[in-house]
Backbone as numpy.savetxt, mean C-alpha at the origin, in Angstrom:
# Nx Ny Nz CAx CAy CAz Cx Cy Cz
-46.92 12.67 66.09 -47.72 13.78 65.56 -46.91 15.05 65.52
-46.49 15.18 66.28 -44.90 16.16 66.82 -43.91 16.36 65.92
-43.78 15.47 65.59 -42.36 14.69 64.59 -43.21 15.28 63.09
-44.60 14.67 62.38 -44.74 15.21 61.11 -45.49 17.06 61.53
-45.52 17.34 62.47 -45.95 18.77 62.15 -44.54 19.29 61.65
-43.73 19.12 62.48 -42.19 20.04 61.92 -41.80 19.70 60.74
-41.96 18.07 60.47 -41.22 18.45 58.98 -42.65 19.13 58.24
-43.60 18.55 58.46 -44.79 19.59 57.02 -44.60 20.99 57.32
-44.02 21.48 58.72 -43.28 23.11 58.74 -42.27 23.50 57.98
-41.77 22.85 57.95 -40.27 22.22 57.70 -40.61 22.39 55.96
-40.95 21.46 55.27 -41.21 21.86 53.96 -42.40 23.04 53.40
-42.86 23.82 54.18 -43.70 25.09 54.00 -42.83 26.01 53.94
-42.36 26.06 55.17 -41.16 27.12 55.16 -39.95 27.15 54.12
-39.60 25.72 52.83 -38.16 25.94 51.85 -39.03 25.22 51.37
-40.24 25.90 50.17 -40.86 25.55 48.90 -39.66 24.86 47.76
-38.90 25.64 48.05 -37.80 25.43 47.10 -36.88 24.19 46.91
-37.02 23.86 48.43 -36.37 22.13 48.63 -36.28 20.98 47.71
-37.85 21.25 47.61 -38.49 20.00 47.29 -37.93 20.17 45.73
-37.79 21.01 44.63 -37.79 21.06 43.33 -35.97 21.49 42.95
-35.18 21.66 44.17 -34.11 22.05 43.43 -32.85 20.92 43.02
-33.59 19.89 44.08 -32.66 18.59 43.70 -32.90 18.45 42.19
-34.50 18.51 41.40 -34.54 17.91 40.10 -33.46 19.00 39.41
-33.58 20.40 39.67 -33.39 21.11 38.29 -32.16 20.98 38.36
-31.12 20.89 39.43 -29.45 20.86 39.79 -29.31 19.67 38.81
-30.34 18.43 39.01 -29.63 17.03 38.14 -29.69 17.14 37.03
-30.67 17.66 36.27 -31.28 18.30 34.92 -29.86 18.96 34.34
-29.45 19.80 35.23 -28.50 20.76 34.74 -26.85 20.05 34.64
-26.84 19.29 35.40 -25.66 18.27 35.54 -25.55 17.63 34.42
-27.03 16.87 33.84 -27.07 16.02 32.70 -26.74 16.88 31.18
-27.09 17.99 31.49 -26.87 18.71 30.48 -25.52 18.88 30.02
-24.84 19.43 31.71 -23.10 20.00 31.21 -22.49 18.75 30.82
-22.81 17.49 31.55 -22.03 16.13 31.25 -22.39 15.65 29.91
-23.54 16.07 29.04 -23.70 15.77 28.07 -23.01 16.58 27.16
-23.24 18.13 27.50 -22.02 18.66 26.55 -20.42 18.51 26.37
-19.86 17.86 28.06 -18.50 17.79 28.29 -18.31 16.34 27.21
-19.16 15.44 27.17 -18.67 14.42 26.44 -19.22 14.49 24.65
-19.95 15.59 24.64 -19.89 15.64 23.16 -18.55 16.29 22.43
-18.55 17.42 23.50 -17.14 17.99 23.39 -15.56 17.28 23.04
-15.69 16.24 24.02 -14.86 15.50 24.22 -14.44 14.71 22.78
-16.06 13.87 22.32 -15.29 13.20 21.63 -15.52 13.81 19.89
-15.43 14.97 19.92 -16.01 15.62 18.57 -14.38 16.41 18.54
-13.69 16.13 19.88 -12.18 16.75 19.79 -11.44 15.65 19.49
-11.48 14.45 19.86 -11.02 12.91 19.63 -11.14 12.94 18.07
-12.32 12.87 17.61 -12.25 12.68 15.89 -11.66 14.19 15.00
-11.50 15.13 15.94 -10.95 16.45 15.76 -9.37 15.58 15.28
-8.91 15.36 16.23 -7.42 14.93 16.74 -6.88 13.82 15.70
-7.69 12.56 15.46 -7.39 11.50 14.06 -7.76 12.30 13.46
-9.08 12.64 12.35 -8.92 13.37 11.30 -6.91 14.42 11.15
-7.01 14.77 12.22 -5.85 15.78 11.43 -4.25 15.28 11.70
-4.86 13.94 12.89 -3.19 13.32 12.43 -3.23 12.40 11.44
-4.50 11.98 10.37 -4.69 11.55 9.08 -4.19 12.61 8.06
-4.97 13.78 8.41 -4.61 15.27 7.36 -3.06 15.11 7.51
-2.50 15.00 8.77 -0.99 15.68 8.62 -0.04 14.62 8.24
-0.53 13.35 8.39 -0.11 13.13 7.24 0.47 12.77 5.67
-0.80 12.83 5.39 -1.01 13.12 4.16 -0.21 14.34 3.65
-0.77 15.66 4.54 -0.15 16.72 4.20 1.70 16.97 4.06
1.89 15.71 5.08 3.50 15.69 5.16 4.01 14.99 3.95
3.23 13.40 3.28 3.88 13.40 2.17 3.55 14.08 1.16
2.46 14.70 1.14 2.30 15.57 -0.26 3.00 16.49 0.00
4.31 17.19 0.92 4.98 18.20 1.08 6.60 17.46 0.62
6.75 16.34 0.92 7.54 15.65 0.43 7.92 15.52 -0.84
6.92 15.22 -1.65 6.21 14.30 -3.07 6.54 15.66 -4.08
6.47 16.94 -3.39 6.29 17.80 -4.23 7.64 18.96 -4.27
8.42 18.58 -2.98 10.04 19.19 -2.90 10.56 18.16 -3.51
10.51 17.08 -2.98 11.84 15.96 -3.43 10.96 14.88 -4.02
10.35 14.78 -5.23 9.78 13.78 -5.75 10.30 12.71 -5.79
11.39 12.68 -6.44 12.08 11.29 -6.74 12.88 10.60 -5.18
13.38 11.35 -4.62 13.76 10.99 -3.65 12.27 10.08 -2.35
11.41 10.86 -2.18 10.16 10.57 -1.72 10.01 9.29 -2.78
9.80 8.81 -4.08 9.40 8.04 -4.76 10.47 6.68 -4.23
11.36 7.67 -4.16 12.71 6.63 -4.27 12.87 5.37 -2.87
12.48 6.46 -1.26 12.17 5.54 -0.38 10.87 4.80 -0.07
9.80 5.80 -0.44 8.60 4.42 -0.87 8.74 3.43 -1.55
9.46 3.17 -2.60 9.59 2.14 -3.52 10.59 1.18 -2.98
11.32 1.67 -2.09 12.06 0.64 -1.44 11.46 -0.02 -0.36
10.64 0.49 -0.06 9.71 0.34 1.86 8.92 -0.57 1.14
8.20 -0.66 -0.09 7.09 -1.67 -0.98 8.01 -2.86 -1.50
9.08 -2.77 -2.15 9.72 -3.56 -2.62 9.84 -4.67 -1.89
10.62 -4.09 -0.94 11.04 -4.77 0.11 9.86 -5.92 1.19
8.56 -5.05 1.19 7.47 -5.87 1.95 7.08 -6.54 1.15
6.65 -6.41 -0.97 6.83 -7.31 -1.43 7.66 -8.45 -1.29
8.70 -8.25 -1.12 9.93 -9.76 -0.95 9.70 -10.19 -0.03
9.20 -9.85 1.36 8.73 -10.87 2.50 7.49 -11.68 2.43
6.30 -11.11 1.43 5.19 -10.94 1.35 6.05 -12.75 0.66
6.50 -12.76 -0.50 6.76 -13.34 -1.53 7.63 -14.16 -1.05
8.10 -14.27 -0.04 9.07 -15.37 0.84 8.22 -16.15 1.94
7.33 -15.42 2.71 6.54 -16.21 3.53 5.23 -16.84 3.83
4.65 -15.81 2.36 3.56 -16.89 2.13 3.75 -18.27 1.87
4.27 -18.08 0.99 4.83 -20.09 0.34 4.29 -21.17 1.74
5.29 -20.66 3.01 5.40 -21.56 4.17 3.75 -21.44 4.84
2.83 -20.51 4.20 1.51 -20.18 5.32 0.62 -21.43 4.48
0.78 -22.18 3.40 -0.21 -22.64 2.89 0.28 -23.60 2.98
-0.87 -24.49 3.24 -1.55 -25.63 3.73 -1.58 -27.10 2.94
-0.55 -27.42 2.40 -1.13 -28.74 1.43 -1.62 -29.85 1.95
-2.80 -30.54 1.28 -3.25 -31.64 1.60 -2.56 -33.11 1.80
-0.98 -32.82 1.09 -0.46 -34.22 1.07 0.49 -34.27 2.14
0.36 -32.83 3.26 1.01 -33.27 4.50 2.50 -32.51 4.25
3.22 -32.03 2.88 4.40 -31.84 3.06 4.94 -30.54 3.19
3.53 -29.56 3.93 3.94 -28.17 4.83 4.82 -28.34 5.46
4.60 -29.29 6.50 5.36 -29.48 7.80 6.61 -29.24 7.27
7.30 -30.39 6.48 8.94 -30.30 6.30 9.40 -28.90 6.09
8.28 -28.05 4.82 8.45 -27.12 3.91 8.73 -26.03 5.25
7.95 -26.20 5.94 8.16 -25.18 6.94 9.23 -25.58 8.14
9.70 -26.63 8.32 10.92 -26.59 8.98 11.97 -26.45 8.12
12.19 -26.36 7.08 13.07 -26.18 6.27 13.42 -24.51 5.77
12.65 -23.77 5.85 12.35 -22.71 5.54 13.09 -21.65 6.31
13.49 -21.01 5.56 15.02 -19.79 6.35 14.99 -18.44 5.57
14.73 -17.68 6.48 13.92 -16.32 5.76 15.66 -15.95 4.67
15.50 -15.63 3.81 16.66 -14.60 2.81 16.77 -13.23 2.91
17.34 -12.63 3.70 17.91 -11.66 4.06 18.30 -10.98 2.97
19.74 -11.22 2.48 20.05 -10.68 1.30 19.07 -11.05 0.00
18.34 -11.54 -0.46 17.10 -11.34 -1.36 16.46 -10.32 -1.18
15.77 -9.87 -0.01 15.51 -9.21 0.46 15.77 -7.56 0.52
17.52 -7.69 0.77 17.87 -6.22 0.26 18.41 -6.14 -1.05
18.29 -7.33 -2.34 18.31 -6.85 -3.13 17.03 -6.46 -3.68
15.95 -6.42 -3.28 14.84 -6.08 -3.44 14.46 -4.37 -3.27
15.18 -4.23 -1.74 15.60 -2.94 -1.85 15.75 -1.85 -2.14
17.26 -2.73 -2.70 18.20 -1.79 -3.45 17.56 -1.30 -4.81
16.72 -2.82 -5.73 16.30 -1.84 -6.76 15.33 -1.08 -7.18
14.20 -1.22 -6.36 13.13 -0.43 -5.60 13.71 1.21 -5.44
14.87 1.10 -4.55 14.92 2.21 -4.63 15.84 3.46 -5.45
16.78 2.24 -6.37 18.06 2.94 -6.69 17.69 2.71 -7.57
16.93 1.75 -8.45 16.68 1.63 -10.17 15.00 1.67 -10.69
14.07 1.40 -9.62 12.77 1.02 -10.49 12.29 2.52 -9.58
12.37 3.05 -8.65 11.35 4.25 -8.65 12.02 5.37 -9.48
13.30 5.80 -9.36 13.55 6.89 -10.13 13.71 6.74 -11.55
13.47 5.50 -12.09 13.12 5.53 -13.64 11.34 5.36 -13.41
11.03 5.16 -13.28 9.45 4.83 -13.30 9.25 6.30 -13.00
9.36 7.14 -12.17 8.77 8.29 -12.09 9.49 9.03 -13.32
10.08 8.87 -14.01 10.40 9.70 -15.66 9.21 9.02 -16.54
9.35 8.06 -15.96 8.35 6.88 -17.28 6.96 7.32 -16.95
6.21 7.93 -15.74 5.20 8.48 -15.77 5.19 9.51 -16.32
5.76 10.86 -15.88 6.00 12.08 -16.47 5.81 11.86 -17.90
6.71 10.97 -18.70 6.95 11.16 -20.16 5.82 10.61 -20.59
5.14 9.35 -19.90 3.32 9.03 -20.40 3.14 10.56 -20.74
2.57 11.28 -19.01 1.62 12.30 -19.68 2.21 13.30 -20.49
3.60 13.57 -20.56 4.20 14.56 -21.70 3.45 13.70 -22.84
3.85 12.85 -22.97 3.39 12.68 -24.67 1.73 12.36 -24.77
1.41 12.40 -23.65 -0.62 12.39 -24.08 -0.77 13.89 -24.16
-0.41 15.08 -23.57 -0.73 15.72 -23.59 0.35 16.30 -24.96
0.87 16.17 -25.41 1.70 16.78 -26.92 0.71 15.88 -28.27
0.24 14.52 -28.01 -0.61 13.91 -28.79 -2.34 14.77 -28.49
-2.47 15.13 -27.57 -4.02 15.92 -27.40 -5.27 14.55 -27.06
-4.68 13.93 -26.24 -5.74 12.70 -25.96 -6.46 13.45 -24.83
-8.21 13.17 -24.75 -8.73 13.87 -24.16 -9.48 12.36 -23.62
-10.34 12.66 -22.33 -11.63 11.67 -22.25 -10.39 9.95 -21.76
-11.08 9.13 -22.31 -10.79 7.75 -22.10 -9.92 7.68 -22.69
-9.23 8.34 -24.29 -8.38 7.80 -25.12 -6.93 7.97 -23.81
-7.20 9.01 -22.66 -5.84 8.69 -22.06 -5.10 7.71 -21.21
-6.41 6.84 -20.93 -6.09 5.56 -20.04 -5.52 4.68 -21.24
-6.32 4.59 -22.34 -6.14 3.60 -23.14 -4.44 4.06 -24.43
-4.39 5.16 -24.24 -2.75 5.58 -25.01 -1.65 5.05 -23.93
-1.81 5.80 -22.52 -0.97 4.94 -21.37 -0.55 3.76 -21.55
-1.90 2.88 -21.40 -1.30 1.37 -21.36 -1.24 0.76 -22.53
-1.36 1.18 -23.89 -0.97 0.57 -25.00 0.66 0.46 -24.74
0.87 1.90 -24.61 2.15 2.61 -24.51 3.23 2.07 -23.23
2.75 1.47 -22.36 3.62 1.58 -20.94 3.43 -0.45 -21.57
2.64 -1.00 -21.31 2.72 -2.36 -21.59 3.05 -3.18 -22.86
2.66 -2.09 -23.96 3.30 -2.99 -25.43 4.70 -2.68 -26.02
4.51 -1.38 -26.00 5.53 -0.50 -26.71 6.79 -0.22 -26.47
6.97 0.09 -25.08 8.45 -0.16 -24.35 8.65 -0.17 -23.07
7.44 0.26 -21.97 8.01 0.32 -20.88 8.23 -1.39 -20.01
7.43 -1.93 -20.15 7.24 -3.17 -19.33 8.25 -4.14 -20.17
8.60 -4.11 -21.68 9.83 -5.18 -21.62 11.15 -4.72 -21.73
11.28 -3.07 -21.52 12.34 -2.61 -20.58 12.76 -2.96 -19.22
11.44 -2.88 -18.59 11.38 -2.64 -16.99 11.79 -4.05 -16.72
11.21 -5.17 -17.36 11.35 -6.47 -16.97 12.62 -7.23 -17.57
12.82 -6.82 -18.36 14.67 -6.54 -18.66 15.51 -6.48 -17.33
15.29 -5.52 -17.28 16.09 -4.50 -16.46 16.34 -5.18 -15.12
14.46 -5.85 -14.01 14.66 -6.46 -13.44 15.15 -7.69 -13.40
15.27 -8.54 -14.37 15.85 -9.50 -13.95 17.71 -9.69 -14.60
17.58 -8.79 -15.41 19.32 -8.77 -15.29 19.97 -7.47 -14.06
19.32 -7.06 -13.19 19.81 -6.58 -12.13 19.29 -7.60 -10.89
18.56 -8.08 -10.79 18.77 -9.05 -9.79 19.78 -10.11 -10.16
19.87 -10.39 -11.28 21.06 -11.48 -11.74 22.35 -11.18 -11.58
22.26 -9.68 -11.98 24.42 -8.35 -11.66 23.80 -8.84 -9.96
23.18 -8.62 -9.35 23.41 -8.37 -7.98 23.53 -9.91 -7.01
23.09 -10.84 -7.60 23.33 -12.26 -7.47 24.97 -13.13 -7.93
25.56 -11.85 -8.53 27.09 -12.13 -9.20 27.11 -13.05 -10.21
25.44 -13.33 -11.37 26.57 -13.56 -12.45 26.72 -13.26 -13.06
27.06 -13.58 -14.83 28.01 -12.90 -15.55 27.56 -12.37 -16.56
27.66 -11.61 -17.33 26.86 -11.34 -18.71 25.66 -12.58 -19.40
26.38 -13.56 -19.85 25.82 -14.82 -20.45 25.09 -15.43 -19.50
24.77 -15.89 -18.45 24.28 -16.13 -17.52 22.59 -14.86 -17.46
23.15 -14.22 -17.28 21.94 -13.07 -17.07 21.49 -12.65 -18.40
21.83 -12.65 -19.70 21.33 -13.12 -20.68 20.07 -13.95 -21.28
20.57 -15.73 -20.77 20.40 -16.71 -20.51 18.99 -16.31 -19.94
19.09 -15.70 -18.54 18.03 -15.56 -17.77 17.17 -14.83 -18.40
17.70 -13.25 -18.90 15.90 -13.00 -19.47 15.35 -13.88 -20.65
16.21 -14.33 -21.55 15.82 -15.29 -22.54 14.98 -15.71 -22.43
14.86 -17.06 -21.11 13.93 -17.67 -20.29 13.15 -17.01 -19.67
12.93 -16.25 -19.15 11.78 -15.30 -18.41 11.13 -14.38 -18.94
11.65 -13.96 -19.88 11.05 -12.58 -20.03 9.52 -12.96 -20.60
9.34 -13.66 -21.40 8.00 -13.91 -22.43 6.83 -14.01 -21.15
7.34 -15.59 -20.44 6.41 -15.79 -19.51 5.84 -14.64 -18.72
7.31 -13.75 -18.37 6.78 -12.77 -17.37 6.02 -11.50 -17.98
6.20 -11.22 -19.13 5.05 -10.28 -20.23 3.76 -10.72 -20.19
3.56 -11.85 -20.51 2.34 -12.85 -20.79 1.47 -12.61 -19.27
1.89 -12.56 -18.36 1.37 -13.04 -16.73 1.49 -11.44 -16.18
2.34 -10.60 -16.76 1.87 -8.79 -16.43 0.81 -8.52 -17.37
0.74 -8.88 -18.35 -0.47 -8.61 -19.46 -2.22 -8.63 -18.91
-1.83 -9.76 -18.10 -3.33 -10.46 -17.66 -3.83 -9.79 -16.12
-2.60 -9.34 -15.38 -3.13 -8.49 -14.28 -3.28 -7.25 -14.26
-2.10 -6.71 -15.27 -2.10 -5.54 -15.18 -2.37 -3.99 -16.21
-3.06 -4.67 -17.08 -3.73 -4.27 -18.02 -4.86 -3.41 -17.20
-5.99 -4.49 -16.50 -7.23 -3.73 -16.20 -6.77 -2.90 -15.04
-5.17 -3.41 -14.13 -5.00 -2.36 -12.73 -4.56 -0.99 -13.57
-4.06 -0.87 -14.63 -3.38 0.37 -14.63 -4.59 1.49 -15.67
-5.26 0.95 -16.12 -6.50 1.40 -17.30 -7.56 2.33 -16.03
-7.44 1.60 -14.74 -8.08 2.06 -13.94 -6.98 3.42 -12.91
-5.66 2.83 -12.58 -5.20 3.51 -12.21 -4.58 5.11 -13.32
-4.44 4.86 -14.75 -4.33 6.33 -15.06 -5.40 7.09 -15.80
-6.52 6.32 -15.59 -8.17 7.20 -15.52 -7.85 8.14 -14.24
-8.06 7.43 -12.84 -8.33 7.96 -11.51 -7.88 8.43 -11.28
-6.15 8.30 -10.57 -4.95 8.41 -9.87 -4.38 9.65 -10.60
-3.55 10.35 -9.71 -2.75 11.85 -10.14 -1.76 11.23 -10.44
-0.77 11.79 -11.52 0.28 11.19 -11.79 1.27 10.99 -10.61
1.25 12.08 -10.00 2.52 11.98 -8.86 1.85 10.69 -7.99
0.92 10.36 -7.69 0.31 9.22 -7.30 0.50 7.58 -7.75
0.41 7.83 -9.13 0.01 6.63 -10.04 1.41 5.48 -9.83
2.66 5.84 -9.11 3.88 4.72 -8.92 3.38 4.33 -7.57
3.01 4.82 -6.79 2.65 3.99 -5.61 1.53 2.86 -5.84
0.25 3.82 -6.41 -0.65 2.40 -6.82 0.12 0.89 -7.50
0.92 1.37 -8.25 1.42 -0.05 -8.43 2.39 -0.38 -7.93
3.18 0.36 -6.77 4.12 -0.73 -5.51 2.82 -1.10 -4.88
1.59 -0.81 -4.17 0.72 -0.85 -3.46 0.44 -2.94 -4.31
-0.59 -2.11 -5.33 -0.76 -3.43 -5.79 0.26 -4.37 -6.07
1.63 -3.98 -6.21 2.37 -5.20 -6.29 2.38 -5.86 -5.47
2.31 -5.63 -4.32 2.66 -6.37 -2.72 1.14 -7.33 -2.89
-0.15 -6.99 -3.61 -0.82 -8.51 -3.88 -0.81 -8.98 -4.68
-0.05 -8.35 -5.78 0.11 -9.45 -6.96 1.38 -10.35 -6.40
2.08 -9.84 -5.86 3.53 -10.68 -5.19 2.73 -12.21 -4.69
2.09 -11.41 -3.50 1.15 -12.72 -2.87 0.38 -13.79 -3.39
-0.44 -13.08 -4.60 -0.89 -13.97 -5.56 -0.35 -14.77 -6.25
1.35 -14.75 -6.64 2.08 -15.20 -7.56 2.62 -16.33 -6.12
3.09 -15.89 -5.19 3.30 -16.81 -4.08 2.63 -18.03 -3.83
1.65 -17.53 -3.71 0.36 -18.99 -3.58 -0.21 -19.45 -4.54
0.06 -18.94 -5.71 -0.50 -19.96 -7.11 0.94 -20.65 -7.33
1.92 -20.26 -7.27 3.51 -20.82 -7.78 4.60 -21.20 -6.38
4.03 -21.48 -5.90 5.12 -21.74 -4.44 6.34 -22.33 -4.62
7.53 -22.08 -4.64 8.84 -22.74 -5.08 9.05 -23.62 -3.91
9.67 -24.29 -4.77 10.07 -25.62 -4.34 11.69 -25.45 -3.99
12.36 -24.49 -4.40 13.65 -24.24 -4.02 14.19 -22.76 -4.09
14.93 -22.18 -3.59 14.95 -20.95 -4.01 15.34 -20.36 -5.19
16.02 -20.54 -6.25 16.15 -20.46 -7.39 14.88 -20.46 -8.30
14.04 -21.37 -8.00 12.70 -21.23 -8.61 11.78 -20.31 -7.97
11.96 -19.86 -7.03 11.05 -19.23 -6.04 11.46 -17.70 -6.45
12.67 -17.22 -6.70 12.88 -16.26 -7.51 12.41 -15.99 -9.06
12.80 -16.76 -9.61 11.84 -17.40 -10.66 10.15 -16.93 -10.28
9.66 -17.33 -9.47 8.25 -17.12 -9.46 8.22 -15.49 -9.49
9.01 -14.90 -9.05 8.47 -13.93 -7.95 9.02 -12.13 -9.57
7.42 -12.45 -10.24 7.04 -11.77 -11.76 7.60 -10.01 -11.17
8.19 -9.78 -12.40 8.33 -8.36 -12.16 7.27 -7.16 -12.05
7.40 -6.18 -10.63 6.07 -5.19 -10.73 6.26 -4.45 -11.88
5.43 -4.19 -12.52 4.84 -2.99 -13.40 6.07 -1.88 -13.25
């Protein structure tokens, strides 16, 4: 009886006791709720702007040293194209069992590889970025407004001269860089070139109609290293070589 008079004294005397545990926790929940909103509204603070920066770093690039910037992207794509285009072959699966060998047999090409490179970066971006420029010079000296400019582009870049230049170009420079000889690399576009017009016609008609509607010009050469690296893949696993000579052969010139 002794024992509850003091504490019911006991809580008469610090009214305050009894109610300050709630409002202290109340107030705890509060700051811990603001410390972690804080927290992670600085987290998406932090990606957003190492996304912004950069972006902001190659568009600071793109716009001092265009071609140069064009010049090592197109080699960094080229190049993952040619692995893309060397190691799928070995990832697929045939039903008649003769992966297995295909894939013990299989020895990555190195030098393929950096000739892929090399013309990525020393022959197909710094002509391709003139070959954009001179698109829109001449849409804009012709006065194409609206849709007629997607559709002047790719009349122009796929019928007229750029793509059986470009595909020229690639396969008698992979052929100079393979060491052989005039007639030989001749020989070769002879044989390739039609097929490889015919098979850019059918992919890349609707990618680029879309890409120079949308895309900024200083933009518009990456979309198609970008997409080359799945058209590479696509051409990999519909055409899988059987030797490397043909497997080069498969492997269609980008845009």
């Amino acid at each position: 009886m002794a024992l509850y008079q003091r504490v019911g004294k006991s809580l008469l005397l610090s009214p305050r006791s009894a109610s300050s545990s709630p409002i202290v926790t109340a107030t705890s929940l509060a700051r811990r709720a603001r410390f972690l909103s804080t927290e992670a509204a600085a987290t998406s603070a932090s990606t957003t702007a190492k996304r912004k920066g950069f972006v902001e770093w190659y568009e600071g690039h793109l716009n001092a040293r265009p071609v140069l910037t064009k010049a090592i992207t197109g080699a960094c794509l080229w190049g993952l194209g040619d692995v893309v285009a060397q190691v799928v072959p070995t990832l697929i699966q045939d039903e008649d069992g003769d992966d297995d060998t295909t894939k013990k047999e299989f020895k990555y090409d190195i030098p393929r590889t950096a000739r892929a490179v090399t013309f990525g970066f020393v022959i197909h971006a710094p002509l391709s970025h003139l070959h954009f420029n001179l698109l829109e010079w001449m849409t804009v000296k012709g006065g194409f407004t609206g849709l007629s400019i997607p559709i002047f582009k790719t009349v122009m870049e796929q019928f007229v001269y750029w793509s059986w230049f470009s595909n020229s170009l690639y396969h008698g420079a992979m052929g100079a860089m393979q060491g052989k000889n005039l007639d030989e690399i001749q020989n070769r576009i002879k044989d390739v070139l039609w097929g490889t017009q015919v098979a850019q016609w059918k992919f890349w008609i609707p990618v680029q109609l879309l890409n120079f509607q949308f895309v900024p010009v200083r933009h518009q050469l990456n979309v198609v290293l970008l997409t080359s690296v799945v058209w590479t893949a696509l051409l990999s696993a519909w055409y899988p070589p059987e030797e490397e000579a043909e497997g080069e052969d498969s492997e269609e010139k980008k845009d």
